Each structure stands twice: as structure tokens, then as C-alpha cells.
CSV table of C-alpha atoms in Angstrom, one decimal:
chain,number,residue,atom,x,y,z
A,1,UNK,CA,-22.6,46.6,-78.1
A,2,UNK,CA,-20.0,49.4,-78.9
A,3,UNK,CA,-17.4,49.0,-75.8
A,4,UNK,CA,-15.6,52.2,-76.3
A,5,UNK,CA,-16.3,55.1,-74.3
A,6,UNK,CA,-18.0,58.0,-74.9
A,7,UNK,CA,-16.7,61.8,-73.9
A,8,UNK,CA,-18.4,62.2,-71.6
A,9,UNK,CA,-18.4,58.7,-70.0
A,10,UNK,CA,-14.6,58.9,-70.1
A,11,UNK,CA,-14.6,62.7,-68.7
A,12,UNK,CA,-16.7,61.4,-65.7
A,13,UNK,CA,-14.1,58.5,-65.1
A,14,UNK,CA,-11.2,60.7,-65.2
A,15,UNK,CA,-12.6,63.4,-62.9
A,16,UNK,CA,-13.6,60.5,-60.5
A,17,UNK,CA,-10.1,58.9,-60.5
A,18,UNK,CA,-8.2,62.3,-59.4
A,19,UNK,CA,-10.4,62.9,-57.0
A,20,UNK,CA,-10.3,59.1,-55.2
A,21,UNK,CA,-6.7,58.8,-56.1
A,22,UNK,CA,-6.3,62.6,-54.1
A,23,UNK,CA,-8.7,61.5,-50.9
A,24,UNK,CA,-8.8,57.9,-50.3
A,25,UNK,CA,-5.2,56.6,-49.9
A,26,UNK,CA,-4.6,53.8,-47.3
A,27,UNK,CA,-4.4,56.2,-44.9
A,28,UNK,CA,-8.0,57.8,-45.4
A,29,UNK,CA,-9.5,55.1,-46.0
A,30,UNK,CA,-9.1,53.3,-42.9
A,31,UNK,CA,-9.3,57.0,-40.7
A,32,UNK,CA,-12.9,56.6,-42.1
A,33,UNK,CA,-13.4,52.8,-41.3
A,34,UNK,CA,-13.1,53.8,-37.9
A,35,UNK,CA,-15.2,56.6,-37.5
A,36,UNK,CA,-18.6,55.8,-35.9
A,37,UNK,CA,-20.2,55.9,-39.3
A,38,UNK,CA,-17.7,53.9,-41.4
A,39,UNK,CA,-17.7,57.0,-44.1
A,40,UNK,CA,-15.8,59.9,-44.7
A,41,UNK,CA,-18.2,62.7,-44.8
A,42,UNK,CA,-15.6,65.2,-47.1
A,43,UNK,CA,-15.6,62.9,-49.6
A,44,UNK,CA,-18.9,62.1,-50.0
A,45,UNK,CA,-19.2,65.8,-49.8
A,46,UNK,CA,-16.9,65.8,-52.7
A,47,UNK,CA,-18.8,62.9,-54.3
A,48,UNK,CA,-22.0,64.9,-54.6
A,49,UNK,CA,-20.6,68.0,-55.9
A,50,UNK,CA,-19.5,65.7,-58.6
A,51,UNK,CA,-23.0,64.7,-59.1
A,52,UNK,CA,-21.9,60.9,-58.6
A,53,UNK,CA,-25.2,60.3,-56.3
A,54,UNK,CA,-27.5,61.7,-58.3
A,55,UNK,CA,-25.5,60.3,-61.8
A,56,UNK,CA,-28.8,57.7,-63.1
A,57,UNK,CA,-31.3,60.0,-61.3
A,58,UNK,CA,-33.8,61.8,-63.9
A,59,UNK,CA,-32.8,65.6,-64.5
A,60,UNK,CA,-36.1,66.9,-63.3
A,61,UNK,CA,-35.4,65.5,-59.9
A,62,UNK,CA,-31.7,67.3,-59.9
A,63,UNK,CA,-30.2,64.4,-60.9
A,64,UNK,CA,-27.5,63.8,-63.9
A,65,UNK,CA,-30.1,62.0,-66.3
A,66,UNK,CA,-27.3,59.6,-67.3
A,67,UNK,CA,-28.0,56.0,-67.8
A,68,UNK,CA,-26.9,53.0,-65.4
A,69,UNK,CA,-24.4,52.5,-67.4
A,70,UNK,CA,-22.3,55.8,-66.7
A,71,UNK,CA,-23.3,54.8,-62.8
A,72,UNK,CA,-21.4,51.0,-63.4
A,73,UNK,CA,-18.4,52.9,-64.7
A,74,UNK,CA,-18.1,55.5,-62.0
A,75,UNK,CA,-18.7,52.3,-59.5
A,76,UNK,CA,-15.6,50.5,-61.2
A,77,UNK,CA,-13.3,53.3,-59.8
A,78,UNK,CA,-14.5,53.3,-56.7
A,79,UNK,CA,-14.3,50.0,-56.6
A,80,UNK,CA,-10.6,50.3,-57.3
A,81,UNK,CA,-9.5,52.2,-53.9
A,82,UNK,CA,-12.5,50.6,-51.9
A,83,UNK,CA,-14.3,54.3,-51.5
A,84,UNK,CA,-15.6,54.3,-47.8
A,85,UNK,CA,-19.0,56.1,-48.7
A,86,UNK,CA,-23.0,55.5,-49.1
A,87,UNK,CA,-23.0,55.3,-52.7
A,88,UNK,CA,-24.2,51.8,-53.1
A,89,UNK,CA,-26.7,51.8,-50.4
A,90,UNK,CA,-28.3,55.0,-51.6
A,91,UNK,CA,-27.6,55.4,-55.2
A,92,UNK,CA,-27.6,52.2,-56.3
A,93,UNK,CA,-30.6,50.2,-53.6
A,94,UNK,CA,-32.5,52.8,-52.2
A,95,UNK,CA,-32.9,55.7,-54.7
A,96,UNK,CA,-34.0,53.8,-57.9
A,97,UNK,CA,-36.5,52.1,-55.9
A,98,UNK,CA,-38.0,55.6,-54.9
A,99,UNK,CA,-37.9,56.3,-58.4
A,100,UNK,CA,-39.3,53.4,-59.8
A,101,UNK,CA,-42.2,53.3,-57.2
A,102,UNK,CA,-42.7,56.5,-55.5
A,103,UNK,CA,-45.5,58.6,-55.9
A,104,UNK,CA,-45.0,62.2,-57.5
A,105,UNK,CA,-44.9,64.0,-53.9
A,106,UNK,CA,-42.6,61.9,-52.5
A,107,UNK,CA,-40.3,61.9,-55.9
A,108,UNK,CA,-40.2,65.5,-56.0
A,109,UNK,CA,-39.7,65.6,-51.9
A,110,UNK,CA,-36.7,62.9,-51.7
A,111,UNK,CA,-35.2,62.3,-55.2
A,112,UNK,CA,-33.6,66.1,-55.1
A,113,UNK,CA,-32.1,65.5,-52.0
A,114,UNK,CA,-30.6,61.9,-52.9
A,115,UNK,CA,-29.2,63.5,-55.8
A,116,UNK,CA,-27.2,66.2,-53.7
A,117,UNK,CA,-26.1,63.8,-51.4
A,118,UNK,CA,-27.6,65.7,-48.9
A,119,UNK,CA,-30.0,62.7,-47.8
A,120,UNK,CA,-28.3,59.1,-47.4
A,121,UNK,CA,-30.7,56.0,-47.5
A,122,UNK,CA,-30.8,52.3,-46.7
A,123,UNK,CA,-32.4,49.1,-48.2
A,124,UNK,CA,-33.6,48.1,-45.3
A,125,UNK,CA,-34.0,43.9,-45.8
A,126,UNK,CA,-32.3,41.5,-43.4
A,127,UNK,CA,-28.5,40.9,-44.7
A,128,UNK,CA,-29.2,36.9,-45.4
A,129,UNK,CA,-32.1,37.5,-47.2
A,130,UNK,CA,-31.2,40.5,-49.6
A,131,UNK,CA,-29.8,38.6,-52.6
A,132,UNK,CA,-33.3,37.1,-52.3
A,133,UNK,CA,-35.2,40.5,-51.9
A,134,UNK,CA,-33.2,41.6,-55.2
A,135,UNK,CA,-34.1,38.4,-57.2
A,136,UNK,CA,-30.5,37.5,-58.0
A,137,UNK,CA,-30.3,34.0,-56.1
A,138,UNK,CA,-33.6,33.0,-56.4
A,139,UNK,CA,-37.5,34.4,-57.2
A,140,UNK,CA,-38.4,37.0,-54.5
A,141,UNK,CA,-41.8,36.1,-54.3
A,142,UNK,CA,-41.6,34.1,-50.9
A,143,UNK,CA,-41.7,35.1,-47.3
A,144,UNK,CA,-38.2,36.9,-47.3
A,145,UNK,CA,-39.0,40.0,-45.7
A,146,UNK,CA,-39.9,37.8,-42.6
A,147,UNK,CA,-43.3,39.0,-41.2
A,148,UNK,CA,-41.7,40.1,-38.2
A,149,UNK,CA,-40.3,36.6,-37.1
A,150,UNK,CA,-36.7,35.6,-37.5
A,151,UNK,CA,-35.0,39.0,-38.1
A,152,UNK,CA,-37.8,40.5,-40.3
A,153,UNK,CA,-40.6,43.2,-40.3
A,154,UNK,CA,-43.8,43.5,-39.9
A,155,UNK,CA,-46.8,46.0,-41.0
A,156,UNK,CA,-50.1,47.2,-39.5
A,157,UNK,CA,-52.0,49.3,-40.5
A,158,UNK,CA,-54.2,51.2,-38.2
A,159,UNK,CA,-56.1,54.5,-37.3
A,160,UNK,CA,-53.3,56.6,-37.7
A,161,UNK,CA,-51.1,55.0,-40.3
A,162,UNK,CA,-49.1,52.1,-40.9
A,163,UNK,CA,-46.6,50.4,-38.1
A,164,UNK,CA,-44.0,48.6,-38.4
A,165,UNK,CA,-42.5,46.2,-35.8
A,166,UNK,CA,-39.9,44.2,-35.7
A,167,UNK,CA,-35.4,43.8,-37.0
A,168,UNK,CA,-33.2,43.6,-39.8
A,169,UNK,CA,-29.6,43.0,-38.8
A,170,UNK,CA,-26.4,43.4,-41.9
A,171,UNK,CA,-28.1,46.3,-43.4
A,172,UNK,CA,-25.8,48.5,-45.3
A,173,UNK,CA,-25.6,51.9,-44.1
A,174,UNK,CA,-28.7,51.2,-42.1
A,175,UNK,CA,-26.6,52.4,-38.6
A,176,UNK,CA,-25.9,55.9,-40.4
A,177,UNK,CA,-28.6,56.2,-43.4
A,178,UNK,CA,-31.1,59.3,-42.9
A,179,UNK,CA,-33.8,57.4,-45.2
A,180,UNK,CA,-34.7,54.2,-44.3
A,181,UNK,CA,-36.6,52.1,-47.1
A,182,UNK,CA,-38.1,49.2,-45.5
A,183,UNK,CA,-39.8,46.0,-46.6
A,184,UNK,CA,-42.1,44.4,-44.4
A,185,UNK,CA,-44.6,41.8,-44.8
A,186,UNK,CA,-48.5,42.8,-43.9
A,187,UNK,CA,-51.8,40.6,-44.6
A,188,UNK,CA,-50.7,37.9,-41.9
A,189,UNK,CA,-51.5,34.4,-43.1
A,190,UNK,CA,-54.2,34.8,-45.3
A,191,UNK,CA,-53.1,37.6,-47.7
A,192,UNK,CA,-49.1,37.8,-46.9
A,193,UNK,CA,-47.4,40.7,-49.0
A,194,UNK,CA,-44.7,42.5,-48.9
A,195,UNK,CA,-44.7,46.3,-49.2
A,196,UNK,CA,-42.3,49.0,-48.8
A,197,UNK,CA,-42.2,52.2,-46.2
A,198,UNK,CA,-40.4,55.5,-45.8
A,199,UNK,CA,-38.7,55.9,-42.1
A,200,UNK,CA,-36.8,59.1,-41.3
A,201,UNK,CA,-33.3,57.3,-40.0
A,202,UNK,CA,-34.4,59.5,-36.6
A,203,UNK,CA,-37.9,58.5,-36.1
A,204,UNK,CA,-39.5,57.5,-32.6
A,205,UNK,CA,-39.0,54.0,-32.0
A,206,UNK,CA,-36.0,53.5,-34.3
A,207,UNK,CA,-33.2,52.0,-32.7
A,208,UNK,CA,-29.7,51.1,-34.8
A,209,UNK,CA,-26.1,50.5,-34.1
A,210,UNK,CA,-23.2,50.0,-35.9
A,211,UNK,CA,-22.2,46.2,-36.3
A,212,UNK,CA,-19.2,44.5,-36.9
A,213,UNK,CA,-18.7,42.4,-40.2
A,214,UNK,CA,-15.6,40.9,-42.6
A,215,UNK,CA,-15.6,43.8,-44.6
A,216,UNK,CA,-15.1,47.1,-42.9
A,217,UNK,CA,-15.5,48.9,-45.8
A,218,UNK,CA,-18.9,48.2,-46.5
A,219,UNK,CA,-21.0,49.1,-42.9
A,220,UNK,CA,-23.4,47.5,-41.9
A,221,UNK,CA,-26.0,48.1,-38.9
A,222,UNK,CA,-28.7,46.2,-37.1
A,223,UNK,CA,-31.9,48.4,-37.6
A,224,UNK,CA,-34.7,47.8,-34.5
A,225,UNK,CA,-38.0,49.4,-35.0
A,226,UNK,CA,-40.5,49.1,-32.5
A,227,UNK,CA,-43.7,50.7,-33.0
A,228,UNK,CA,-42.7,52.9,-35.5
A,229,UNK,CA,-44.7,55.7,-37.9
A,230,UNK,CA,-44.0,54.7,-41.4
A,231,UNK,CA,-44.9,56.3,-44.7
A,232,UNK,CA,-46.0,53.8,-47.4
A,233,UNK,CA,-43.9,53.8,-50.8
A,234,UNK,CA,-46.0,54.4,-53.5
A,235,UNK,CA,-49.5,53.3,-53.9
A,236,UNK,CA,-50.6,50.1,-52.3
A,237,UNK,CA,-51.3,48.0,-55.2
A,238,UNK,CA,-47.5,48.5,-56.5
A,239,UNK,CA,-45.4,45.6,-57.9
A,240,UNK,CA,-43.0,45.5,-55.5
A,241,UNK,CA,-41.2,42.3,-56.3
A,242,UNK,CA,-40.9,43.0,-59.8
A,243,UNK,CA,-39.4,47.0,-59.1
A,244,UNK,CA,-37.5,45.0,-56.3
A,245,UNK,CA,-35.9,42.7,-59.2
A,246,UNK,CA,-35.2,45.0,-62.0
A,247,UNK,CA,-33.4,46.8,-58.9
A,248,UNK,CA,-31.6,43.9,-58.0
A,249,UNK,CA,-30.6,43.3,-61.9
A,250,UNK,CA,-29.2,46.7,-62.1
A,251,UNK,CA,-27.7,46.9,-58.6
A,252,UNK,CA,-25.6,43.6,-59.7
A,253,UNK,CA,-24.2,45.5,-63.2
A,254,UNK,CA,-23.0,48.2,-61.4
A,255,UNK,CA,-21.4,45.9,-58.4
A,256,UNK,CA,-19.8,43.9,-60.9
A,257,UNK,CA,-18.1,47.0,-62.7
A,258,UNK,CA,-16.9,47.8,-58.9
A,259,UNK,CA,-15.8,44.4,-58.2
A,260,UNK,CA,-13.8,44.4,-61.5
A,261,UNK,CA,-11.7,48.0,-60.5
A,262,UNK,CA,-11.4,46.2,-56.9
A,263,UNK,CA,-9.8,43.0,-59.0
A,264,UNK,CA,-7.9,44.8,-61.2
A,265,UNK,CA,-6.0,47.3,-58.3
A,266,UNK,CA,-5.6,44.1,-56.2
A,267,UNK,CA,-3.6,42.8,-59.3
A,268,UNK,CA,-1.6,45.8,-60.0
A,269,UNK,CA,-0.3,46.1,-56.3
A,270,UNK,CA,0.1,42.6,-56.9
A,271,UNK,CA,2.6,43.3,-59.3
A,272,UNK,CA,4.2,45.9,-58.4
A,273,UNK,CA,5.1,44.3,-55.4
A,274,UNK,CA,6.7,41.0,-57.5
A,275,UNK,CA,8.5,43.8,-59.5
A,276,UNK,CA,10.3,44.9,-56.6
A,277,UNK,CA,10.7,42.4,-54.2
A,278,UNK,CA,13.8,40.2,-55.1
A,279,UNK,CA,14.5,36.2,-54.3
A,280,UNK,CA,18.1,34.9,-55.0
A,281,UNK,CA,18.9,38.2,-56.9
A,282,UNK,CA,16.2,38.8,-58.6
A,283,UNK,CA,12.4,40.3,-59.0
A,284,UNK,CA,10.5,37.1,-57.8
A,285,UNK,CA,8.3,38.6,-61.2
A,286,UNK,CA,10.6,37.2,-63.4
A,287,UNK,CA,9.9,33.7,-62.7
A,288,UNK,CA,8.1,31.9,-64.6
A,289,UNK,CA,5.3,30.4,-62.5
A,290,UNK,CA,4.6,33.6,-60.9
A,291,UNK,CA,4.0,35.2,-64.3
A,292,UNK,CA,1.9,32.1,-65.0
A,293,UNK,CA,-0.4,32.5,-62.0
A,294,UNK,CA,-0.4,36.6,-62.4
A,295,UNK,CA,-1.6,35.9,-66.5
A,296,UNK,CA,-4.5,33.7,-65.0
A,297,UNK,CA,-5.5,36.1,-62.8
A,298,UNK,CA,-5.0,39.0,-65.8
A,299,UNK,CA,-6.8,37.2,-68.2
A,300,UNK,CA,-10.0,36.3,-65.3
A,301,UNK,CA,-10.0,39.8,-64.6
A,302,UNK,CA,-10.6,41.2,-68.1
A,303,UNK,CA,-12.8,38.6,-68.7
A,304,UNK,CA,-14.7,39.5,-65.5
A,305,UNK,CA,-14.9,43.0,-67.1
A,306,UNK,CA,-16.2,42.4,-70.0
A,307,UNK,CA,-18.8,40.6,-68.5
A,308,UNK,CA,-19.7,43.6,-66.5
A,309,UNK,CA,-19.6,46.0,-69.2
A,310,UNK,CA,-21.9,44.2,-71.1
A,311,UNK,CA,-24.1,44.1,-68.3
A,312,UNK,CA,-24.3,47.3,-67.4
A,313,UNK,CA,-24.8,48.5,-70.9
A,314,UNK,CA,-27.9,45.8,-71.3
A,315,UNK,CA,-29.6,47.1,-68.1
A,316,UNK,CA,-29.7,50.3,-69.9
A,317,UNK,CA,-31.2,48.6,-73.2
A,318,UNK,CA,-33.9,46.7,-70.5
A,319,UNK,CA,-31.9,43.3,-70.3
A,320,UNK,CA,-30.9,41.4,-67.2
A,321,UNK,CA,-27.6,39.6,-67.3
A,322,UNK,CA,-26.7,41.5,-63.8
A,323,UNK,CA,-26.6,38.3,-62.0
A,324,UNK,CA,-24.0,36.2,-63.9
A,325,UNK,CA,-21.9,39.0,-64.6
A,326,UNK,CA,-21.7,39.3,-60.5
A,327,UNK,CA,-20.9,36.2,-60.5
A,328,UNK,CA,-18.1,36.2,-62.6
A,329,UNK,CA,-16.8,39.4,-61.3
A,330,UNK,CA,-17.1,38.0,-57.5
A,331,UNK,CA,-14.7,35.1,-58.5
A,332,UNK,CA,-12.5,37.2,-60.0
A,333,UNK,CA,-12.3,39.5,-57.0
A,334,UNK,CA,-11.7,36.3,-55.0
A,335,UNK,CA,-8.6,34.7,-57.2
A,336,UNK,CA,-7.0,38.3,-57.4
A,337,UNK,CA,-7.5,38.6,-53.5
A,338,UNK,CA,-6.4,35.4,-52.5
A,339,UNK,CA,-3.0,35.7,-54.9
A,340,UNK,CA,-2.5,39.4,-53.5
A,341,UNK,CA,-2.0,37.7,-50.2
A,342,UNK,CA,-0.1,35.0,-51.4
A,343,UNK,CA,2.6,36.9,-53.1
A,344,UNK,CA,2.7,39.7,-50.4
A,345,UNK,CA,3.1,36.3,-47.8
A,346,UNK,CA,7.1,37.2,-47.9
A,347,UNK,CA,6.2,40.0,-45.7
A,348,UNK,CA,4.7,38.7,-42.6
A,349,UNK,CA,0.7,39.2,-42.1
A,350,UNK,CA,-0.6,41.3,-44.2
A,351,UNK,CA,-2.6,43.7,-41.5
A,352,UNK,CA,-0.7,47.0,-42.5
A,353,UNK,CA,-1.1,46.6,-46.2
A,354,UNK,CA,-4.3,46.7,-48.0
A,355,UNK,CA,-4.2,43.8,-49.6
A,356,UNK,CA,-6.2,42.1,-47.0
A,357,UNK,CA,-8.6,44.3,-47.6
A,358,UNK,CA,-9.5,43.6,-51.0
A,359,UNK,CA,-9.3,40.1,-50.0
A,360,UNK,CA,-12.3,40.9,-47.4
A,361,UNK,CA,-14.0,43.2,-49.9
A,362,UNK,CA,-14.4,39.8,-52.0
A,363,UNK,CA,-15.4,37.4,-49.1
A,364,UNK,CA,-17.8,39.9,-47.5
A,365,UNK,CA,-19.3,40.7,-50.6
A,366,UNK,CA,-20.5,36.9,-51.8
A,367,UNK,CA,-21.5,36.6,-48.1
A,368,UNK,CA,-23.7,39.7,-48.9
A,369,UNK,CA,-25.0,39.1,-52.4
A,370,UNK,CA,-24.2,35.4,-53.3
A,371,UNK,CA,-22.4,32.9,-52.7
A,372,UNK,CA,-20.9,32.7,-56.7
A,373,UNK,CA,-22.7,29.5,-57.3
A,374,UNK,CA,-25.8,30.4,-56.4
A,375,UNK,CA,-25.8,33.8,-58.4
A,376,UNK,CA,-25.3,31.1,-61.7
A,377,UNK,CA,-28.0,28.6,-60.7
A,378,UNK,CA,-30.2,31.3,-60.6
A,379,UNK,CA,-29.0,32.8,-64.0
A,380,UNK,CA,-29.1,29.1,-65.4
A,381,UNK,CA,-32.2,28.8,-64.3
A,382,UNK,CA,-33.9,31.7,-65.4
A,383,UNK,CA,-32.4,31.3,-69.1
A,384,UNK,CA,-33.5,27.4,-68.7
A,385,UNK,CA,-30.7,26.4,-69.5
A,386,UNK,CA,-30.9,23.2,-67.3
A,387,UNK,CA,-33.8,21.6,-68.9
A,388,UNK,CA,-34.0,18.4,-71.0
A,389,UNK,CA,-33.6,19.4,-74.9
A,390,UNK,CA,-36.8,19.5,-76.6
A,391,UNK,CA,-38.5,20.5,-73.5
A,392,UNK,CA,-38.2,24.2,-73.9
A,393,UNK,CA,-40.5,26.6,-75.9
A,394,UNK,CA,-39.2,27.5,-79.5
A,395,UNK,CA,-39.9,30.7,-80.2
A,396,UNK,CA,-39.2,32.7,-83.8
């Protein structure tokens, strides 16, 4: 693994940074939280003009053709300002799964469009159970998507089509998304599956609303459909749990990479503000246990990257490490959160700097997609690494 940066993936990071570092300061960024959407629609605007939606989309759809790879270092910067857009609902959930599973008419219909950033879409799985869904905590095989009991969906198909009935509450973008990709279960007791369905964001019988969550810059919504028209993805006999999967490891490369940029500006605030602010006449930065507990958090962050770097680059090259390199990427969002509001304590609560932002940013995102633990049984697990010695297949 060569960790350098090509050209071009360093020309896409640099563009990217002038034009977050030009749109979304503190200001913007909470004008947009409380809009009805959560989302500035100028800089997504701006976003797609870029080509950052469309960035691992193939070129014969209108998308960039680049690799997951250059999407996990374009995600790192937005990371790093907490972008309030749709990019990791629809780039990173919704669009590869249309890609991976749809058929040609409805690649060719909605992968243009996704691209542009002219259509927004939603993974539409109940909040709880989405690490799940994506295979990161756990094997997805099981009764996640609910069958319409306990905050999930069900499907029936009938004369004219498939319905679906039923919720899904904590689904990101799913208040504002135009494209709503839903799993539901069908085949009742007998033959339970889960499949997937296209839902325009406006059809009869779709209800949503905005909800209220820890992190205000990731929206969420509570998505109600009751007795509503739905298109199947793909063919019926699709894998869904395994495109569902290799989603999930990819979605959790680039989410690392963003988790490490939000980490690493939490830390740089972090010391700026120990550079400045003086305690018996002098930068509280120059004592010695606070550059202690800042190199701890230096050296977790740059671990955390590289751990997400190698990530992203193995999804490329058909390897899943996604799932441990959230991990580690989570806890490092979490120690250089937690010490951002420790050292900015000197000046009262915290509500008018962003620090406490990045602080929710780390403890809604393990709410969403872990907890940390959980994200490294799983990993264990799947590497067998728990097992007895001698009990695992050899193979040369």
C-alpha cells in the first residue's frame, strides 16, 4: 500500500478544502442545522458541480469513475468542518446499492441524477438496526428489517405491484431525501426475506418528519409508509445481504476517513486555543501535562488515520477492514472530543463554540453505526481471531 497521494487525489482534496473552508464556517453551518432540511442547498449545489456526489459512480452513468478511495478522502474533509449536506446518505448508502443491484433501466434512470446531485436518496432501515443491515456489528442475515413489527417494513406483493407498510424512525436524510431505498421483509413466516424498493420521497402514502437527535449535523427523519406503490430494486432473486454488506464495508472506510478530518480539526482548535489562552502568565500549552494529553490524542489520531487509509484503499482492492478501521476512528473522534471540551472548560459551557459539536458528531455517530466495541467483536470475529489455537483452518 503506497500512502502518498496521487495528482489528482491531492487536486480533488485541495479544491474541496477551499470551497468548505469558503462556505461552511461556524456560522453556515449551524444557519443550515436549522433549516427545515438540516442542509444547505448552495453548497450541495456547489458540491455537485464539483462532482463530489457522483465521485465512485461509473462514468457511463455521469459519474467521476474514481475509486472509493478518492470518495474516503474527499469524506475526510468534510469531515473536518462537519459539512451539513446529503453526501453520506446518498453517495455513500443509497447510490452504490443502486449500482450494485439495479437493473440497467433503473441505472441509466437514477444513477445520472445521483451523480449531479440533482436527486438526494435515503437508506431507508430503522436507525437501531442499520449497523446490522450493513454487516459491521454483526451478520445481516436475521430479521433486521423488521417485517413490519417494531419499527420495520413490510412487503406485499399484489395485483398491481408491490406494497409496502409499515416505519423506520433515525433514517438519515429520510425527512428531506427525494429517493427513498427501502428494505422490507416479504415471505411472512415461512419464506422471510428481505428485499429492497424504490419510493419517490413524494409518493402517496409517504409520511416523514424531521426528528430530533444528538447530532444536528447528521438529520435524521421518521419515514411512515402506509400503503405505499413501490418499485422493486433489481431482480427478485438478488443478494441483497451480501450487496448490503460489501456496502456497509465500504460505507465504514469512507466514514472512518471522515471521522479522522473531524478528529484531527477538533485537535487543532484544541490547540490553538491552549496556545492562546494564558494561566499564571502563560499559554496553559506550555505545561507539561497538557502537552502530554494533546500528544496522546496526536498520536490516536494519526493512528486512527492510518487505519482509515488503509481501509479505504483495500475496499478498492476488494478487502473489508471497514469495520475495525471505524472503530478505531470512532474512539479517536471520542478522546479528541471529549479533551476539546475539557481544555475549552475555562470558558463556561461550550454552546457558542463548536467544540461541542464535534463532541456530538462522535457520540451520535457510535449511537448510529456502533457502539466501538461492538464494531471490533464483529471484526474479531469474522477474522476468527477468538478461537482456540489449532481450531482454525490452515490454509497455504
Amino acid at each position: 500500500m503506497d500512502t502518498s497521494l496521487t495528482p489528482e487525489q491531492d487536486g480533488v482534496r485541495r479544491a474541496l478544502r477551499a470551497l468548505l473552508d469558503s462556505r461552511c464556517g461556524p456560522g453556515e453551518l449551524r444557519a443550515a442545522l436549522d433549516t427545515p432540511t438540516g442542509h444547505d442547498p448552495a453548497l450541495w449545489a456547489a458540491l455537485g458541480r464539483l462532482g463530489l456526489p457522483g465521485l465512485a459512480l461509473p462514468e457511463a452513468y455521469g459519474g467521476v469513475g474514481c475509486s472509493v478511495t478518492e470518495l474516503a478522502l474527499a469524506c475526510e474533509e468534510t469531515g473536518r468542518v462537519l459539512a451539513p449536506s446529503p453526501l453520506t446518505a446518498t453517495a455513500v448508502l443509497a447510490a452504490p446499492l443502486v449500482a450494485a443491484l439495479g437493473t440497467p433501466a433503473q441505472r441509466a434512470d437514477l444513477l445520472p441524477r445521483l451523480a449531479s446531485g440533482a436527486l438526494t436518496a435515503a437508506l431507508v432501515v430503522d436507525g437501531p438496526a442499520l449497523a446490522t443491515a450493513l454487516a459491521l456489528t454483526g451478520g445481516n442475515g436475521g430479521d433486521w428489517a423488521g417485517g413490519g413489527r417494531a419499527g420495520g417494513v413490510q412487503a406485499r406483493r399484489g395485483g398491481d405491484g408491490w406494497r409496502l407498510y409499515g416505519q423506520a424512525g433515525q433514517t438519515l436524510d429520510g425527512h428531506s431525501a427525494g429517493l427513498l431505498v427501502v428494505a422490507a421483509r416479504t415471505g411472512g413466516y415461512t419464506r422471510p426475506r428481505t428485499l429492497l424498493f424504490l419510493v419517490p420521497g413524494d409518493a402517496p402514502g409517504v409520511v416523514r418528519a424531521r426528528q430530533t437527535t444528538v447530532d444536528a449535523t447528521r438529520p435524521q427523519g421518521r419515514v411512515h409508509l402506509r400503503d405505499v406503490g413501490a418499485q422493486l430494486l433489481g431482480e427478485e432473486g438478488a443478494e441483497v445481504t451480501g450487496a448490503l454488506g460489501e456496502t456497509g464495508d465500504r460505507a465504514a472506510a469512507v466514514l472512518a476517513c471522515e471521522a479522522v478530518g473531524a478528529a484531527d480539526r477538533a485537535l487543532e482548535r484544541t490547540v490553538e486555543h491552549v496556545g492562546r489562552r494564558e494561566q499564571f502568565g502563560r499559554p496553559i500549552g506550555s505545561f507539561q501535562a497538557v502537552k502530554h494529553r494533546l500528544a496522546d490524542v496526536y498520536v490516536e489520531v494519526q493512528a486512527a488515520r492510518s487505519a482509515a487509509y488503509h481501509a479505504a484503499w483495500a475496499a478498492a482492492h476488494g478487502e473489508r477492514t471497514g469495520g475495525l478501521a471505524l472503530a478505531q476512528a470512532l474512539q479517536a473522534l471520542r478522546t479528541a472530543a471529549g479533551e476539546a471540551i475539557q481544555f475549552h472548560g475555562g470558558l463556561g459551557f461550550t454552546w457558542e463554540h463548536e467544540a461541542h459539536l464535534y463532541f456530538k458528531r462522535a457520540a451520535g455517530d457510535e449511537l448510529l453505526l456502533g457502539p466501538v466495541h461492538r464494531l471490533r467483536a464483529h471484526a474479531a470475529g469474522s477474522a476468527r481471531l477468538l478461537e482456540a489455537p489449532g481450531t482454525r483452518e490452515v490454509r497455504v
